[in-house]
Coordinates of C-alpha atoms in Angstrom, one line a residue:
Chain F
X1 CA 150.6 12.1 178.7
X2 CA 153.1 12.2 181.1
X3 CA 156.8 13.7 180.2
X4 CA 159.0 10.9 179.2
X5 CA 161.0 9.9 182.0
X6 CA 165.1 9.0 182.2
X7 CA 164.4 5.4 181.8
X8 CA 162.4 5.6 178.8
X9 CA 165.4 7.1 177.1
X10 CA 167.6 4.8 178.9
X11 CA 165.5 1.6 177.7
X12 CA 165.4 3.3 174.3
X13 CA 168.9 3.7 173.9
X14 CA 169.5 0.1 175.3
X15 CA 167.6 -1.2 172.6
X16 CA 169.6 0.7 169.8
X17 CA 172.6 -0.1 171.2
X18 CA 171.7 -4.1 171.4
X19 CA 170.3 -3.4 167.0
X20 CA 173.3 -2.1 166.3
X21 CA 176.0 -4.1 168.3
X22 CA 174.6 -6.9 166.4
X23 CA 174.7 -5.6 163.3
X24 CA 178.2 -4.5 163.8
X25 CA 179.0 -8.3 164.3
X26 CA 177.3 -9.8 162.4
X27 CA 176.8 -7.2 159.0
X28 CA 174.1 -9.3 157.5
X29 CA 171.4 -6.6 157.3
X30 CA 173.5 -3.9 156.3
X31 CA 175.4 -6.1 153.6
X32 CA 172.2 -7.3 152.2
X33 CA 170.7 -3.6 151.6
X34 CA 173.4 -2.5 150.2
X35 CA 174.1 -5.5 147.4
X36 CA 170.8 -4.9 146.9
X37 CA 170.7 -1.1 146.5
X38 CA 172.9 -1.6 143.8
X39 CA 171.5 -4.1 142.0
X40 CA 168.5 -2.0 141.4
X41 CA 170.5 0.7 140.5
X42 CA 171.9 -1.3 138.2
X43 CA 169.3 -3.0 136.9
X44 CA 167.4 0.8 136.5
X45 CA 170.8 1.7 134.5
X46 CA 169.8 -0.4 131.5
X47 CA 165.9 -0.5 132.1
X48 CA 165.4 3.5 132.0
X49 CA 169.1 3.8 129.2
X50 CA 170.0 6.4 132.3
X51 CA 171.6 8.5 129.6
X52 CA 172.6 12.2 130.3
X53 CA 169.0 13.5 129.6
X54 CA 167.0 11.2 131.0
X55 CA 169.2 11.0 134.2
X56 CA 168.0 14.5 134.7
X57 CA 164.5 13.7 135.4
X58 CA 164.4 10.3 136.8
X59 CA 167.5 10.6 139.5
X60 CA 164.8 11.3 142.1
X61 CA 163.1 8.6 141.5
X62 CA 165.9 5.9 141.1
X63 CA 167.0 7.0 144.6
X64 CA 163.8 7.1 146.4
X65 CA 162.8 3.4 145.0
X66 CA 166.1 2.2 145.4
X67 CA 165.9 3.6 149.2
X68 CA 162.0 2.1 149.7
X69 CA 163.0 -1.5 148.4
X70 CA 166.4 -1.7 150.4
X71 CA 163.8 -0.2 153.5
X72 CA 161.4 -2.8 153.1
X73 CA 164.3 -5.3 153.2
X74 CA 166.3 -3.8 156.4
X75 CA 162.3 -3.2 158.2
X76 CA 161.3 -6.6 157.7
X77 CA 164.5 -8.5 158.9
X78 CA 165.1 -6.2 161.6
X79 CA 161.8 -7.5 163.3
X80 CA 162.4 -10.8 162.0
X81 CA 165.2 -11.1 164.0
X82 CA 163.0 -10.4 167.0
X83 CA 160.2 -12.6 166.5
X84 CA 162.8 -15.7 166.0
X85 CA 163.6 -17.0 169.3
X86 CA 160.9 -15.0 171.0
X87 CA 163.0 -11.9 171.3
X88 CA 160.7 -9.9 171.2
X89 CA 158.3 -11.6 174.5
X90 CA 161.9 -10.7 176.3
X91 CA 161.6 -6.9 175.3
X92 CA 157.9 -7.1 176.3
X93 CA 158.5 -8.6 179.6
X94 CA 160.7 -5.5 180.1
X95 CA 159.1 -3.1 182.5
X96 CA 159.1 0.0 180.0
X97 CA 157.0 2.0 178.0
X98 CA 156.1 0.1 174.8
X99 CA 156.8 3.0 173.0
X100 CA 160.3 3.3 174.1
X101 CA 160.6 0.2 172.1
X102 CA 159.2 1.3 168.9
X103 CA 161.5 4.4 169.4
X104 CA 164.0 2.4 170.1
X105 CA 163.6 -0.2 166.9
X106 CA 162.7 3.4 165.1
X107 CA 165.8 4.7 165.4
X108 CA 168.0 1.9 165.1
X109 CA 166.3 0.7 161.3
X110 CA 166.9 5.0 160.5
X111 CA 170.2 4.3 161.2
X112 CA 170.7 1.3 158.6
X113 CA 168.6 3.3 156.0
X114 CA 171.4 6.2 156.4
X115 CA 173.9 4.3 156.4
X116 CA 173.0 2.3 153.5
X117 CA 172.1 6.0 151.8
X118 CA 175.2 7.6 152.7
X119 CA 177.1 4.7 150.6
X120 CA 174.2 5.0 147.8
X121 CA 174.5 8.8 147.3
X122 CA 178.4 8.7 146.5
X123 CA 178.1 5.7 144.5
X124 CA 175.7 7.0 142.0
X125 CA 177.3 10.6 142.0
X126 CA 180.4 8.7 140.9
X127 CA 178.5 6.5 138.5
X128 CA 176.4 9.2 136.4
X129 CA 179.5 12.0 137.3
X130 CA 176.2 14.1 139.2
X131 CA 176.9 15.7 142.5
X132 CA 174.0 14.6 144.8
X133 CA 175.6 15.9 148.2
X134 CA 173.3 19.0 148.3
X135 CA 172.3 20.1 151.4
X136 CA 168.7 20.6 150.4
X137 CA 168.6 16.8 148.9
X138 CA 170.5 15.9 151.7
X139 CA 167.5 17.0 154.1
X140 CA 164.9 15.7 151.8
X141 CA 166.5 12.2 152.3
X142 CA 166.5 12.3 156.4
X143 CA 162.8 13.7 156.5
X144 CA 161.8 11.1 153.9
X145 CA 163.4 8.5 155.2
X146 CA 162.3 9.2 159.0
X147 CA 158.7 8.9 157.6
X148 CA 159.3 6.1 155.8
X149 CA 161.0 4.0 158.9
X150 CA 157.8 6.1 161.7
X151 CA 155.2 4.1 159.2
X152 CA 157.7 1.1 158.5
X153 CA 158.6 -0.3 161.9
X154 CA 154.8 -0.3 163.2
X155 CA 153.7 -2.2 160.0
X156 CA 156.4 -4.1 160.0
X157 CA 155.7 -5.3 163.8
X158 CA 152.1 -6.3 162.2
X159 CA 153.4 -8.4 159.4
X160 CA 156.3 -10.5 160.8
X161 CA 153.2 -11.6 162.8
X162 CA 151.0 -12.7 159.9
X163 CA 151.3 -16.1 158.2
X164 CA 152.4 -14.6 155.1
X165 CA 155.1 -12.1 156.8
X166 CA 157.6 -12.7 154.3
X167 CA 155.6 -10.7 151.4
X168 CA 153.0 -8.7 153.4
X169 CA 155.3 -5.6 154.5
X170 CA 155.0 -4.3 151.0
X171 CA 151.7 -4.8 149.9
X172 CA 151.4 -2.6 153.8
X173 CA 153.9 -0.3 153.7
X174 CA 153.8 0.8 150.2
X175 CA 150.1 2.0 149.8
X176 CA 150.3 3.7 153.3
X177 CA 153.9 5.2 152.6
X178 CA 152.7 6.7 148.9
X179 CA 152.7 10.3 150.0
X180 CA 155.8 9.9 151.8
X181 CA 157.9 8.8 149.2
X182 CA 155.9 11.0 146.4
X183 CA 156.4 14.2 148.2
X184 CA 160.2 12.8 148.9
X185 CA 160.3 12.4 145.1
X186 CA 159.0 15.3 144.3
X187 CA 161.2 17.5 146.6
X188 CA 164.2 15.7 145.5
X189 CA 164.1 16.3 142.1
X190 CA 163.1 20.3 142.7
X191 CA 166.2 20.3 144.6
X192 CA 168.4 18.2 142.0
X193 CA 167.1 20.2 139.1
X194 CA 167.4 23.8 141.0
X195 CA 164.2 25.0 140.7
X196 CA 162.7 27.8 143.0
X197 CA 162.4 27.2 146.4
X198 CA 158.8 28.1 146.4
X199 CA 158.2 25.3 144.2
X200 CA 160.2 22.9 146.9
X201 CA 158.4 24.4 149.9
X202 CA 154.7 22.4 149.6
X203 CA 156.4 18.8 149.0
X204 CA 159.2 19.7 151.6
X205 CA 155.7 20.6 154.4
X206 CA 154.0 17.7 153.2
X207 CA 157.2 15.4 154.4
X208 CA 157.2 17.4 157.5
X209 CA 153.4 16.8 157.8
X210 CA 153.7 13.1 157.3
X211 CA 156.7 12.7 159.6
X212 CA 154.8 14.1 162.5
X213 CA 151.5 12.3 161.9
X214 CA 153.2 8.9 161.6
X215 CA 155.4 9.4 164.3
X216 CA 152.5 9.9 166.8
X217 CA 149.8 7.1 165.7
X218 CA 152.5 4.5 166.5
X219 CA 153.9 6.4 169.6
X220 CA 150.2 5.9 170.6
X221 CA 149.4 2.6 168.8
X222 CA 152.3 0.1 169.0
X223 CA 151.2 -1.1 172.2
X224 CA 148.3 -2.8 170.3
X225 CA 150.3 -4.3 167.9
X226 CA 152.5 -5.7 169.7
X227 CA 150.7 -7.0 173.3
X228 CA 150.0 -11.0 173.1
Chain R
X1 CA 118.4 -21.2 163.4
X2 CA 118.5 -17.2 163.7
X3 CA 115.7 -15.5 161.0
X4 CA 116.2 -12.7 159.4
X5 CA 114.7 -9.7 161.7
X6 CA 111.8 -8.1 160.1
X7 CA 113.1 -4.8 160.2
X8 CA 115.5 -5.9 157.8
X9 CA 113.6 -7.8 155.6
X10 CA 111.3 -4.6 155.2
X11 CA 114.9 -2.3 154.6
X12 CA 115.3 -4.9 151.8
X13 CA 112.3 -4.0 150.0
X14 CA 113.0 -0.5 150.7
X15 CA 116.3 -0.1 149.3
X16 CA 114.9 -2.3 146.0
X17 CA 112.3 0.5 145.8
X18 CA 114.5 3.4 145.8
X19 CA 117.1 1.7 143.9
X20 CA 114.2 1.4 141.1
X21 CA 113.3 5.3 141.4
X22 CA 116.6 6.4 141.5
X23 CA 117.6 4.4 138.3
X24 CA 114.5 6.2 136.5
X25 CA 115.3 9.4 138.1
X26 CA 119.2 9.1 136.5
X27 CA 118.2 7.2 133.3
X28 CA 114.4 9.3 132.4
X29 CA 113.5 12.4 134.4
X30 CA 117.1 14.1 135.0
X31 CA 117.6 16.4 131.5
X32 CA 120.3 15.4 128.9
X33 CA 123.3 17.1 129.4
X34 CA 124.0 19.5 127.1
X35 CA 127.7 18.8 125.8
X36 CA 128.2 15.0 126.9
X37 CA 124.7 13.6 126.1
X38 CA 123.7 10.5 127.7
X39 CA 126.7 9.5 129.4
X40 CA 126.6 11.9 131.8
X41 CA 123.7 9.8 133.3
X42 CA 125.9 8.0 134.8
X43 CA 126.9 10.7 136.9
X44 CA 124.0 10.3 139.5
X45 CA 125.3 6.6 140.8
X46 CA 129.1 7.8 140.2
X47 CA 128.5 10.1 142.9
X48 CA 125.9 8.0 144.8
X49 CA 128.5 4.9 144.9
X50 CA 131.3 7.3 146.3
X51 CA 129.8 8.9 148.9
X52 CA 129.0 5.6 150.7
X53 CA 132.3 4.6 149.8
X54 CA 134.2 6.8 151.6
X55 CA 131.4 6.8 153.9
X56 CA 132.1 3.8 155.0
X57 CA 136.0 4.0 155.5
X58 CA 135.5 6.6 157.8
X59 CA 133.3 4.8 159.5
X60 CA 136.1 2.0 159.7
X61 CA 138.1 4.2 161.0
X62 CA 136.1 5.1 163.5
X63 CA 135.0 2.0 164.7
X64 CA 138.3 0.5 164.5
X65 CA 139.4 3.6 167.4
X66 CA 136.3 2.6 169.3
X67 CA 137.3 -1.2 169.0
X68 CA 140.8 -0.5 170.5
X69 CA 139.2 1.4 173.4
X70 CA 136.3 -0.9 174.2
X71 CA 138.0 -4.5 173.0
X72 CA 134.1 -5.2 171.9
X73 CA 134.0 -7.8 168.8
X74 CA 130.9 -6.6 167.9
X75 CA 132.9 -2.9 167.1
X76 CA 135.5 -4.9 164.9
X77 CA 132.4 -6.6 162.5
X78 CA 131.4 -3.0 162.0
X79 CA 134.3 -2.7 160.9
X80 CA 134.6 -4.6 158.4
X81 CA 131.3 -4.7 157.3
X82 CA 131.9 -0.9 156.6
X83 CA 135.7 -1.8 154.4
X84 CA 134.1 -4.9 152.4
X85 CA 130.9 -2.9 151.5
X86 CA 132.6 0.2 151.0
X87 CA 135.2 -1.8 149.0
X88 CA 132.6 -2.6 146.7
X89 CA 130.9 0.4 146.2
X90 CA 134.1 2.4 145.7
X91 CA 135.4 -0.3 142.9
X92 CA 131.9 0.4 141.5
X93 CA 132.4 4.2 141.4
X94 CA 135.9 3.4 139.7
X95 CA 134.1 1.3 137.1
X96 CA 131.7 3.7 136.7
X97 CA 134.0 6.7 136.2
X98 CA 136.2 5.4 133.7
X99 CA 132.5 4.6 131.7
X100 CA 132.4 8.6 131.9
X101 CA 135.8 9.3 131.1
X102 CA 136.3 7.5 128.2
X103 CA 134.0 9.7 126.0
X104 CA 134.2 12.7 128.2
X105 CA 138.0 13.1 128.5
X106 CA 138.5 10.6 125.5
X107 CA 140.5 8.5 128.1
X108 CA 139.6 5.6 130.2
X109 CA 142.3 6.9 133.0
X110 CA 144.2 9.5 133.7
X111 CA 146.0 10.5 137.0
X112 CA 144.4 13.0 138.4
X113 CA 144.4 13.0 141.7
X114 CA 140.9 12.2 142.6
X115 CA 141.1 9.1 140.4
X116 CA 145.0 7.8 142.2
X117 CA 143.5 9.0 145.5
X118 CA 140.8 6.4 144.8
X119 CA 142.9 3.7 143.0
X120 CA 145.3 3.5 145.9
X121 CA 142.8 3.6 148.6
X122 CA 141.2 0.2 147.4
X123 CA 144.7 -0.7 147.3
X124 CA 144.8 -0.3 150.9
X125 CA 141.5 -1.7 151.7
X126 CA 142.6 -4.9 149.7
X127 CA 145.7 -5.0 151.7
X128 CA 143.5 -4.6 155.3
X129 CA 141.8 -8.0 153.9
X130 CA 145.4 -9.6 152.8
X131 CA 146.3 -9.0 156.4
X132 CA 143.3 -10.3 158.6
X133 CA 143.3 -13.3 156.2
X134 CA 146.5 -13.9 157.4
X135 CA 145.7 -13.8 161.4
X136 CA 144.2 -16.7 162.8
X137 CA 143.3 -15.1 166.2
X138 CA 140.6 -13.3 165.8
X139 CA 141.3 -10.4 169.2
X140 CA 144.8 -9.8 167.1
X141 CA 143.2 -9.7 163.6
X142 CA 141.0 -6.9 165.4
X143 CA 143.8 -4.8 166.7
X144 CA 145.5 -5.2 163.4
X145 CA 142.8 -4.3 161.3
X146 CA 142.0 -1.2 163.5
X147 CA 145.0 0.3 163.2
X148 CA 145.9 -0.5 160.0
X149 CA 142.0 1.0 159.0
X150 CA 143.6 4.7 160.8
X151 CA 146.8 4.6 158.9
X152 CA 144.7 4.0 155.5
X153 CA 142.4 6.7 157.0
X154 CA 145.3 8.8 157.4
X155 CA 147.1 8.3 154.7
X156 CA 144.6 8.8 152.3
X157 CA 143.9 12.8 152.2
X158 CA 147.7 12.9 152.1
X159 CA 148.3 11.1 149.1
X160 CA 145.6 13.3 147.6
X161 CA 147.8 16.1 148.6
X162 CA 151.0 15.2 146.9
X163 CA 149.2 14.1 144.0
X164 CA 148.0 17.5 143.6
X165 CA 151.4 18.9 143.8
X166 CA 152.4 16.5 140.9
X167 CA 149.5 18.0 138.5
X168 CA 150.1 21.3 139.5
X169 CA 153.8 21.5 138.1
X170 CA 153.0 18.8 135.1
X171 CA 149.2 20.1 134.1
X172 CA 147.3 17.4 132.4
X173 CA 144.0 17.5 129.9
X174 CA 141.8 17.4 133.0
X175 CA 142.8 19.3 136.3
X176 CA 140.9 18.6 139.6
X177 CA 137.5 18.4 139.2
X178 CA 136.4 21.9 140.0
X179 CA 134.2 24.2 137.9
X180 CA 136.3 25.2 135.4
X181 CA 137.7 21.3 134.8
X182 CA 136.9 20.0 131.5
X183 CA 133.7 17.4 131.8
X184 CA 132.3 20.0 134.6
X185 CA 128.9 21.6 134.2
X186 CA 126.2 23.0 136.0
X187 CA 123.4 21.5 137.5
X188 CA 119.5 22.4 136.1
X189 CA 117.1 21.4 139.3
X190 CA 115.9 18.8 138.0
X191 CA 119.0 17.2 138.0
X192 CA 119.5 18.4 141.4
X193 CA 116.7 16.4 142.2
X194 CA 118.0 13.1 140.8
X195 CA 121.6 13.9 142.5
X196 CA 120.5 14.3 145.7
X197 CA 117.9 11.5 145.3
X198 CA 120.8 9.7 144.4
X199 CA 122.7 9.9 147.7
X200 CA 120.0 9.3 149.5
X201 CA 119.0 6.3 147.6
X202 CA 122.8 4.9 147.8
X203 CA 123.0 5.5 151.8
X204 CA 120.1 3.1 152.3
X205 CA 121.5 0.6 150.5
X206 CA 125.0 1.1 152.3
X207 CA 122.8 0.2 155.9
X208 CA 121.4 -2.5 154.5
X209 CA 124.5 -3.7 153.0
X210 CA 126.0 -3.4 156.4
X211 CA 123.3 -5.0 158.3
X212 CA 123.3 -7.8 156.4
X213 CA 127.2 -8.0 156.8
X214 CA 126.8 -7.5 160.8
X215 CA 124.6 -10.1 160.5
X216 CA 126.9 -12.7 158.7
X217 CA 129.6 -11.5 161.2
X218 CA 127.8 -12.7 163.6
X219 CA 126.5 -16.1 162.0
X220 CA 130.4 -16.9 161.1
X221 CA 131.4 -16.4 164.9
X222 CA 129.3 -18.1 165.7
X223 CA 129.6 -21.4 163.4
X224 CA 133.3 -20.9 164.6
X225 CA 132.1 -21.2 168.4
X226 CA 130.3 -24.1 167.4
X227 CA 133.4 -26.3 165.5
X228 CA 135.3 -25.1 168.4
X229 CA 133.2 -26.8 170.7
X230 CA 132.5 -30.1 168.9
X231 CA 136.5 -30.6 168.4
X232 CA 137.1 -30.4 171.9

């Protein structure tokens, strides 16, 4: 393969500057994972009884389903958006690598999944008085996240073009992103409950693993998914 | 009207055969085990049913690359020949280990990581046939499902992986299923015999299976050809 040239970072950068312009205007994805994001949490408050004790051992796992089903939601409307009004046949007809688009759609829906975790995090430390800005947990949350969104956007590019797109990217994204979110999980809560580092390392290579495996197949297969 | 090739017809009768010696072999000539008793008969197709299984998965996998490089239909039936039949075969293997569980670990399921590997891989393979079903053109529903055949391919030894991690930490009644696991033993020849016999049993009727399915592939196109033409 050849080394990626200006204009592939150019044409990526384009693209997350166009995602996130209009989101800036418009706020409808952002707002949406967010309200959402806390109705879950919500909603987990009196289905778990997130008392004290409990809190403990489930925090990790709150966070990472809260941050998979706002993921699913910001994914799927983000290539929505660009399947309405044939968007998308404009970006195609753009002479650039078609991987600089999934790079460039990539990085823009990591953005919103930060974003929307960076008002999570506080919000739940201030709910349940816990102190999640830990730098470990902090990098367990960009690695997991990253291979969430690497797996998310190419399956997402698949389903908004299936009949049933509007419930598809889950039953996709969910059984491909298990270990992802698992090892995320699992990681998390080593970190959240201070246990030895030893015991964080194997989840913590597995999230590397996965991010580097499901950033290549799509930097090699979203041309496929994508050409008409 | 297309008939049935011979060579098939003749794997038909084959596969009957040896599905008929392999059922003795499991249910008469293979020793009782010593702890479980007769339920660890069931052992013989257990293993036989998930070897073609994941057999055939690879072999999606596989074909699904080879589809993508060659754009030949004839790759994507393999295809999905391989993830229906597999399908099958693996749900059987599911069925068929929880029949061993139950009085062997005194549990119908438990999440060991073999047994989630294998519950969320048919997951997958259910949502491959969610997705073609909902692609009408058929060169898209090929890219699709090839790709969507790797990441399940992928994906698949990974979740193993983390699973592992989970047991490890929180250990359950049964660990993986290595030697030492509980409902582990060791194998007297004659057994051996109707293991292996097994397997080799079970991988006939996974090519039969398939070319049957190759052949209905084939049949459907064409039908389809043939409305296509008649509503022009």
């Amino acid at each position: 393969m050849k080394a990626p040239s200006p204009s592939f970072f150019k044409a990526m950068m384009a693209i997350v500057r166009k995602d996130l312009a209009a989101e800036f205007r418009s706020r409808e994805l952002l707002s949406a994972m967010l309200v959402f994001s806390l109705l879950v949490i919500i909603i987990f408050n009196f289905a778990l009884e997130l008392d004290v004790k409990v809190r403990e051992s489930v925090t990790a796992g709150v966070l990472w389903t809260t941050f998979a089903f706002a993921g699913t939601l910001g994914l799927n409307r983000s290539m929505a958006v660009e399947k309405d009004r044939g968007c998308m046949d404009g970006l195609l007809l753009a002479p650039v690598d078609r991987s600089a688009i999934y790079f460039g759609k990539a990085i823009s829906n990591l953005a919103f999944m930060l974003v929307v975790e960076a008002i999570v995090l506080p919000v739940y430390s201030m709910l349940y008085n816990t102190n999640l800005f830990q730098p470990g947990l902090l990098l367990v949350i960009l690695l997991g996240s990253i291979g969430y969104i690497a797996v998310g956007t190419l399956l997402a590019a698949m389903s908004v073009q299936t009949r049933t797109r509007d419930v598809m990217l889950p039953i996709l994204l969910f059984p491909i992103a298990i270990p992802v979110l698992l090892a995320a999980v699992k990681a998390s809560s080593g970190f959240l409950n201070g246990a030895e580092f030893s015991e964080i390392l194997a989840p913590l290579n597995l999230l590397v693993v996965y991010d580097l495996i499901f950033i290549a197949i799509p930097l090699m297969f979203f041309e496929y998914v994508v050409e008409e | 009207m297309q008939t049935k090739p011979t060579a098939l017809k003749i794997l038909d009768v084959v596969s009957l055969i040896l599905l008929g010696i392999s059922t003795y072999l499991a249910l008469f000539f293979a020793p009782t085990e010593a702890v479980m008793g007769d339920v660890q008969r069931v052992f013989y197709f257990h293993i036989g049913t998930a070897w073609v299984g994941l057999l055939g998965f690879v072999i999606a996998a596989v074909a699904g690359i080879v589809y993508l490089i060659t754009k030949d239909m004839r790759w994507d039936r393999f295809e999905v020949a391989a993830v229906e039949v597999s399908t099958v075969f693996f749900f059987i293997t599911i069925v068929l280990g929880s029949i061993w569980a139950r009085p062997a670990w005194n549990t119908w399921w438990t999440w060991d990581p073999r047994l989630t590997t294998a519950a969320i891989t048919e997951l997958i393979y259910i949502a491959y046939f969610m997705l073609r079903q909902g692609i009408e053109d058929p060169e898209k529903r090929a890219r699709f499902g090839a790709v969507y055949t790797l990441l399940g391919g992928l994906s698949a030894p990974l979740t193993f992986m983390v699973i592992r991690l989970f047991r490890t930490i929180h250990p359950v009644v049964i660990g993986n299923a290595s030697a030492a696991a509980e409902g582990g033993f060791s194998m007297t020849p004659d057994m051996r015999t109707a293991f292996f016999f097994a397997l080799f049993a079970f991988t006939v009727i996974f090519v039969d299976m398939i070319w049957h399915r190759l052949r209905l592939g084939a049949l459907e196109e064409k039908v389809e050809q043939l409305k296509l033409n008649t509503s022009l």
